[in-house]
PDB file of C-alpha atoms in Angstrom:
ATOM      1  CA  MET A   1      28.538  22.483  74.295  1.00 68.00           C
ATOM      2  CA  ARG A   2      32.068  21.803  73.055  1.00 62.00           C
ATOM      3  CA  VAL A   3      33.072  20.078  76.310  1.00 64.00           C
ATOM      4  CA  ILE A   4      30.008  17.824  76.147  1.00 62.00           C
ATOM      5  CA  PHE A   5      30.706  17.078  72.472  1.00 57.00           C
ATOM      6  CA  ASP A   6      34.360  16.164  73.005  1.00 58.00           C
ATOM      7  CA  GLY A   7      33.552  14.036  76.052  1.00 58.00           C
ATOM      8  CA  SER A   8      30.688  12.136  74.440  1.00 58.00           C
ATOM      9  CA  PHE A   9      32.096  10.890  71.144  1.00 62.00           C
ATOM     10  CA  PRO A  10      35.353   9.172  70.200  1.00 61.00           C
ATOM     11  CA  PRO A  11      37.606  11.148  67.812  1.00 53.00           C
ATOM     12  CA  GLU A  12      36.820   8.916  64.833  1.00 62.00           C
ATOM     13  CA  GLU A  13      33.117   9.827  65.157  1.00 62.00           C
ATOM     14  CA  ARG A  14      33.598  13.565  65.650  1.00 51.00           C
ATOM     15  CA  LEU A  15      33.419  16.010  62.790  1.00 63.00           C
ATOM     16  CA  LEU A  16      35.472  19.098  63.592  1.00 64.00           C
ATOM     17  CA  PHE A  17      33.405  21.181  65.997  1.00 68.00           C
ATOM     18  CA  ALA A  18      34.064  24.349  63.965  1.00 73.00           C
ATOM     19  CA  GLU A  19      32.635  22.609  60.876  1.00 81.00           C
ATOM     20  CA  ILE A  20      29.502  21.628  62.785  1.00 81.00           C
ATOM     21  CA  ALA A  21      29.048  25.181  64.102  1.00 81.00           C
ATOM     22  CA  ALA A  22      29.525  26.632  60.604  1.00 85.00           C
ATOM     23  CA  SER A  23      27.031  24.125  59.194  1.00 85.00           C
ATOM     24  CA  ILE A  24      24.485  25.168  61.841  1.00 86.00           C
ATOM     25  CA  ASP A  25      25.121  28.845  61.030  1.00 89.00           C
ATOM     26  CA  ARG A  26      24.517  28.121  57.319  1.00 93.00           C
ATOM     27  CA  GLY A  27      21.241  26.386  58.163  1.00 90.00           C
ATOM     28  CA  GLU A  28      22.426  22.966  56.937  1.00 91.00           C
ATOM     29  CA  ARG A  29      22.147  21.371  60.379  1.00 92.00           C
ATOM     30  CA  LEU A  30      19.649  21.998  63.157  1.00 93.00           C
ATOM     31  CA  CYS A  31      20.794  22.265  66.763  1.00 91.00           C
ATOM     32  CA  PHE A  32      18.529  21.563  69.726  1.00 92.00           C
ATOM     33  CA  LEU A  33      20.202  22.875  72.859  1.00 85.00           C
ATOM     34  CA  ALA A  34      19.231  22.222  76.482  1.00 84.00           C
ATOM     35  CA  ARG A  35      20.431  24.832  78.979  1.00 88.00           C
ATOM     36  CA  GLU A  36      20.413  25.240  82.729  1.00 87.00           C
ATOM     37  CA  ALA A  37      21.415  28.526  84.322  1.00 87.00           C
ATOM     38  CA  GLY A  38      22.705  29.663  80.936  1.00 87.00           C
ATOM     39  CA  GLU A  39      24.998  26.639  80.532  1.00 88.00           C
ATOM     40  CA  ALA A  40      24.614  23.944  77.881  1.00 83.00           C
ATOM     41  CA  VAL A  41      23.719  20.610  79.482  1.00 82.00           C
ATOM     42  CA  GLY A  42      22.760  18.691  76.354  1.00 90.00           C
ATOM     43  CA  PHE A  43      22.219  18.961  72.634  1.00 85.00           C
ATOM     44  CA  ALA A  44      20.978  17.183  69.539  1.00 93.00           C
ATOM     45  CA  ILE A  45      22.310  17.977  66.074  1.00 91.00           C
ATOM     46  CA  VAL A  46      20.266  16.940  63.061  1.00 95.00           C
ATOM     47  CA  LEU A  47      21.232  17.010  59.389  1.00 94.00           C
ATOM     48  CA  PRO A  48      18.353  16.861  56.884  1.00 95.00           C
ATOM     49  CA  LEU A  49      19.584  14.735  53.977  1.00 95.00           C
ATOM     50  CA  PRO A  50      19.313  17.083  50.974  1.00 90.00           C
ATOM     51  CA  ASP A  51      18.972  14.298  48.414  1.00 92.00           C
ATOM     52  CA  VAL A  52      16.515  12.153  50.411  1.00 96.00           C
ATOM     53  CA  PRO A  53      13.435  14.336  50.977  1.00 95.00           C
ATOM     54  CA  GLY A  54      11.776  13.893  54.342  1.00 95.00           C
ATOM     55  CA  VAL A  55      14.746  12.098  55.935  1.00 96.00           C
ATOM     56  CA  ALA A  56      17.224  13.513  58.433  1.00 96.00           C
ATOM     57  CA  LEU A  57      20.277  12.123  60.186  1.00 95.00           C
ATOM     58  CA  LEU A  58      20.414  12.424  63.966  1.00 95.00           C
ATOM     59  CA  ASP A  59      24.078  13.355  63.763  1.00 90.00           C
ATOM     60  CA  TYR A  60      24.772  13.780  67.480  1.00 86.00           C
ATOM     61  CA  LEU A  61      22.829  13.514  70.738  1.00 89.00           C
ATOM     62  CA  ALA A  62      24.712  14.131  73.970  1.00 86.00           C
ATOM     63  CA  VAL A  63      24.000  15.084  77.558  1.00 86.00           C
ATOM     64  CA  ALA A  64      26.488  16.328  80.148  1.00 81.00           C
ATOM     65  CA  GLU A  65      27.705  13.380  82.186  1.00 77.00           C
ATOM     66  CA  ALA A  66      26.346  14.818  85.457  1.00 76.00           C
ATOM     67  CA  ARG A  67      22.861  15.124  83.885  1.00 73.00           C
ATOM     68  CA  ARG A  68      22.568  11.685  82.281  1.00 79.00           C
ATOM     69  CA  GLY A  69      19.683   9.491  83.354  1.00 81.00           C
ATOM     70  CA  GLN A  70      17.466  12.446  84.298  1.00 81.00           C
ATOM     71  CA  GLY A  71      15.256  12.626  81.196  1.00 86.00           C
ATOM     72  CA  LEU A  72      17.189  15.287  79.325  1.00 88.00           C
ATOM     73  CA  GLY A  73      18.026  13.021  76.369  1.00 91.00           C
ATOM     74  CA  SER A  74      14.353  12.070  76.115  1.00 94.00           C
ATOM     75  CA  ALA A  75      13.337  15.739  76.179  1.00 94.00           C
ATOM     76  CA  LEU A  76      15.785  16.512  73.367  1.00 94.00           C
ATOM     77  CA  LEU A  77      14.404  13.636  71.283  1.00 95.00           C
ATOM     78  CA  GLU A  78      10.844  14.846  71.878  1.00 94.00           C
ATOM     79  CA  ALA A  79      11.798  18.393  70.849  1.00 94.00           C
ATOM     80  CA  LEU A  80      13.443  17.336  67.622  1.00 93.00           C
ATOM     81  CA  ARG A  81      10.597  14.991  66.749  1.00 94.00           C
ATOM     82  CA  ALA A  82       8.073  17.793  67.326  1.00 93.00           C
ATOM     83  CA  ARG A  83      10.085  20.028  64.998  1.00 93.00           C
ATOM     84  CA  LEU A  84      10.693  17.450  62.255  1.00 92.00           C
ATOM     85  CA  ASP A  85       7.396  15.519  62.202  1.00 91.00           C
ATOM     86  CA  ARG A  86       5.750  17.713  59.582  1.00 91.00           C
ATOM     87  CA  PRO A  87       3.945  16.981  56.306  1.00 88.00           C
ATOM     88  CA  GLY A  88       6.373  15.234  53.982  1.00 90.00           C
ATOM     89  CA  ALA A  89       8.482  13.848  56.826  1.00 94.00           C
ATOM     90  CA  VAL A  90       9.491  10.217  56.385  1.00 95.00           C
ATOM     91  CA  GLY A  91      11.973   9.391  59.132  1.00 96.00           C
ATOM     92  CA  ILE A  92      15.153  10.017  61.059  1.00 97.00           C
ATOM     93  CA  ILE A  93      18.155   7.752  60.547  1.00 97.00           C
ATOM     94  CA  LEU A  94      20.798   7.175  63.208  1.00 96.00           C
ATOM     95  CA  GLU A  95      24.250   5.589  63.225  1.00 93.00           C
ATOM     96  CA  VAL A  96      25.006   3.774  66.487  1.00 93.00           C
ATOM     97  CA  GLU A  97      27.996   1.796  67.678  1.00 89.00           C
ATOM     98  CA  PRO A  98      27.371  -1.961  67.707  1.00 92.00           C
ATOM     99  CA  PRO A  99      27.916  -3.585  71.110  1.00 93.00           C
ATOM    100  CA  HIS A 100      29.893  -6.497  69.650  1.00 92.00           C
ATOM    101  CA  THR A 101      32.764  -4.215  68.529  1.00 87.00           C
ATOM    102  CA  ALA A 102      33.291  -2.676  71.997  1.00 87.00           C
ATOM    103  CA  GLN A 103      36.797  -2.914  73.449  1.00 89.00           C
ATOM    104  CA  ASP A 104      35.601  -3.989  76.908  1.00 91.00           C
ATOM    105  CA  ALA A 105      32.533  -5.034  78.885  1.00 94.00           C
ATOM    106  CA  ALA A 106      31.847  -1.533  80.241  1.00 89.00           C
ATOM    107  CA  GLU A 107      31.803  -0.039  76.731  1.00 86.00           C
ATOM    108  CA  ARG A 108      29.602  -2.887  75.518  1.00 92.00           C
ATOM    109  CA  ARG A 109      27.065  -2.107  78.275  1.00 93.00           C
ATOM    110  CA  ARG A 110      27.123   1.622  77.373  1.00 87.00           C
ATOM    111  CA  ARG A 111      26.377   0.786  73.751  1.00 89.00           C
ATOM    112  CA  GLU A 112      23.592  -1.609  74.724  1.00 96.00           C
ATOM    113  CA  ARG A 113      22.048   1.046  77.011  1.00 91.00           C
ATOM    114  CA  ARG A 114      22.248   3.653  74.228  1.00 89.00           C
ATOM    115  CA  ILE A 115      20.446   1.363  71.769  1.00 95.00           C
ATOM    116  CA  ALA A 116      17.839   0.456  74.414  1.00 96.00           C
ATOM    117  CA  PHE A 117      17.288   4.177  75.112  1.00 94.00           C
ATOM    118  CA  TYR A 118      16.537   4.803  71.444  1.00 94.00           C
ATOM    119  CA  GLN A 119      14.306   1.729  71.241  1.00 97.00           C
ATOM    120  CA  ARG A 120      12.218   2.991  74.180  1.00 95.00           C
ATOM    121  CA  HIS A 121      11.421   6.001  71.989  1.00 95.00           C
ATOM    122  CA  GLY A 122      10.226   3.856  69.078  1.00 94.00           C
ATOM    123  CA  ILE A 123      13.501   3.947  67.151  1.00 96.00           C
ATOM    124  CA  ARG A 124      14.223   0.596  65.535  1.00 96.00           C
ATOM    125  CA  LEU A 125      17.402  -1.189  64.535  1.00 95.00           C
ATOM    126  CA  LEU A 126      17.589  -1.896  60.826  1.00 95.00           C
ATOM    127  CA  GLU A 127      18.631  -5.409  59.912  1.00 89.00           C
ATOM    128  CA  LEU A 128      20.843  -5.263  56.842  1.00 86.00           C
ATOM    129  CA  ALA A 129      22.362  -8.213  55.004  1.00 76.00           C
ATOM    130  CA  ARG A 130      25.847  -6.698  55.409  1.00 81.00           C
ATOM    131  CA  PRO A 131      27.308  -4.457  58.125  1.00 83.00           C
ATOM    132  CA  TYR A 132      26.951  -0.727  57.603  1.00 87.00           C
ATOM    133  CA  MET A 133      30.326   0.984  57.549  1.00 86.00           C
ATOM    134  CA  MET A 134      30.650   4.641  58.563  1.00 80.00           C
ATOM    135  CA  ASP A 135      33.517   6.723  57.234  1.00 73.00           C
ATOM    136  CA  ALA A 136      35.700   7.707  60.198  1.00 70.00           C
ATOM    137  CA  TYR A 137      36.703  11.336  60.695  1.00 68.00           C
ATOM    138  CA  THR A 138      40.233  10.218  61.548  1.00 59.00           C
ATOM    139  CA  GLU A 139      42.666   8.097  59.584  1.00 67.00           C
ATOM    140  CA  THR A 140      41.179   4.871  60.929  1.00 63.00           C
ATOM    141  CA  GLY A 141      39.181   4.173  57.756  1.00 74.00           C
ATOM    142  CA  LEU A 142      35.711   2.691  57.973  1.00 81.00           C
ATOM    143  CA  LEU A 143      33.934   1.885  61.245  1.00 82.00           C
ATOM    144  CA  GLU A 144      31.255  -0.733  61.616  1.00 88.00           C
ATOM    145  CA  MET A 145      28.042   0.856  62.867  1.00 89.00           C
ATOM    146  CA  ARG A 146      24.375  -0.072  63.110  1.00 93.00           C
ATOM    147  CA  LEU A 147      21.639   1.953  61.490  1.00 95.00           C
ATOM    148  CA  MET A 148      18.455   2.794  63.351  1.00 96.00           C
ATOM    149  CA  TRP A 149      15.241   4.294  62.021  1.00 97.00           C
ATOM    150  CA  TRP A 150      12.674   6.559  63.666  1.00 97.00           C
ATOM    151  CA  PRO A 151       9.579   6.721  61.457  1.00 96.00           C
ATOM    152  CA  LEU A 152       7.864  10.074  61.018  1.00 94.00           C
ATOM    153  CA  GLY A 153       4.655  10.999  59.278  1.00 85.00           C
ATOM    154  CA  PRO A 154       1.507   8.951  58.808  1.00 81.00           C
ATOM    155  CA  ALA A 155       3.100   5.916  57.111  1.00 73.00           C
ATOM    156  CA  GLY A 156       5.277   4.861  60.056  1.00 78.00           C
ATOM    157  CA  GLY A 157       7.006   1.512  60.019  1.00 86.00           C
ATOM    158  CA  LEU A 158      10.366   0.484  58.669  1.00 91.00           C
ATOM    159  CA  PRO A 159      11.768   2.003  55.477  1.00 94.00           C
ATOM    160  CA  SER A 160      11.954   0.075  52.229  1.00 93.00           C
ATOM    161  CA  ALA A 161      15.284  -1.411  51.130  1.00 90.00           C
ATOM    162  CA  GLU A 162      15.349   1.211  48.358  1.00 93.00           C
ATOM    163  CA  LEU A 163      14.978   4.054  50.857  1.00 95.00           C
ATOM    164  CA  VAL A 164      17.692   2.565  53.086  1.00 94.00           C
ATOM    165  CA  ALA A 165      20.005   2.375  50.057  1.00 93.00           C
ATOM    166  CA  ARG A 166      19.288   6.034  49.219  1.00 94.00           C
ATOM    167  CA  CYS A 167      20.045   7.020  52.815  1.00 95.00           C
ATOM    168  CA  ILE A 168      23.327   5.069  52.831  1.00 93.00           C
ATOM    169  CA  ARG A 169      24.348   6.699  49.541  1.00 92.00           C
ATOM    170  CA  SER A 170      23.495  10.133  50.924  1.00 94.00           C
ATOM    171  CA  LEU A 171      25.448   9.508  54.120  1.00 91.00           C
ATOM    172  CA  PHE A 172      28.523   8.368  52.208  1.00 88.00           C
ATOM    173  CA  VAL A 173      28.450  11.065  49.529  1.00 89.00           C
ATOM    174  CA  THR A 174      26.867  14.077  51.263  1.00 86.00           C
ATOM    175  CA  VAL A 175      27.963  13.589  54.865  1.00 83.00           C
ATOM    176  CA  TYR A 176      31.327  11.882  54.430  1.00 84.00           C
ATOM    177  CA  GLY A 177      32.314  13.333  51.048  1.00 83.00           C
ATOM    178  CA  ARG A 178      33.040   9.969  49.452  1.00 85.00           C
ATOM    179  CA  SER A 179      32.696   9.232  45.753  1.00 86.00           C
ATOM    180  CA  PRO A 180      29.437   7.652  44.554  1.00 86.00           C
ATOM    181  CA  ASP A 181      31.702   5.023  42.973  1.00 86.00           C
ATOM    182  CA  ASP A 182      33.489   4.205  46.244  1.00 84.00           C
ATOM    183  CA  PRO A 183      33.945   0.402  46.398  1.00 85.00           C
ATOM    184  CA  ALA A 184      32.799   0.203  50.031  1.00 83.00           C
ATOM    185  CA  LEU A 185      29.636   2.126  49.174  1.00 86.00           C
ATOM    186  CA  ARG A 186      28.949  -0.041  46.135  1.00 85.00           C
ATOM    187  CA  GLU A 187      29.395  -3.184  48.219  1.00 83.00           C
ATOM    188  CA  MET A 188      26.995  -1.928  50.901  1.00 82.00           C
ATOM    189  CA  LEU A 189      24.411  -0.805  48.346  1.00 82.00           C
ATOM    190  CA  GLY A 190      24.597  -4.134  46.589  1.00 76.00           C
ATOM    191  CA  GLU A 191      23.775  -5.792  49.891  1.00 49.00           C
ATOM    192  CA  ALA A 192      21.299  -3.284  51.398  1.00 45.00           C
ATOM    193  CA  ARG A 193      18.525  -5.861  51.654  1.00 43.00           C
ATOM    194  CA  MET A 194      16.165  -6.133  54.552  1.00 43.00           C
TER     195      MET A 194
END
């Protein structure tokens, strides 16, 4: 799993693997693991947002390079949806890299394919008035990302602007350990209109 993790995400988007494993052991994150012949070939890691009931972050989804394009990512998404779509569930939020910030054409196509993959599963891009900025796990500062939403439960549809703002606050404070008074957070929350 570690090899897949390191090969699938850039350093600025990777929480320390040991921290993820410890979080899974403590029950804070859920791990969906796909194996073949005893070897990990893909995984999904989900973090229920403790201060936004019914909402979880799809923290990581990755498939071994040799197994991509064979339905394994779809199977992982189906498994996590089956587990999370329970009474009280509202939705799953995702952070994805925007194609327009890619360094080259090949990376832009990868990002576009990733977004299209999620959209084929009913996951929708959220249109915010201002760019969403993710806190990087390296010293690079904030990274522009796009937010996506996978509705769960009977209501379906896109989340309200208020729910999006609560999710952004939770991501910044709970996931990234930033202050609730962080200027970047306050700017995003002031502009979290849909």
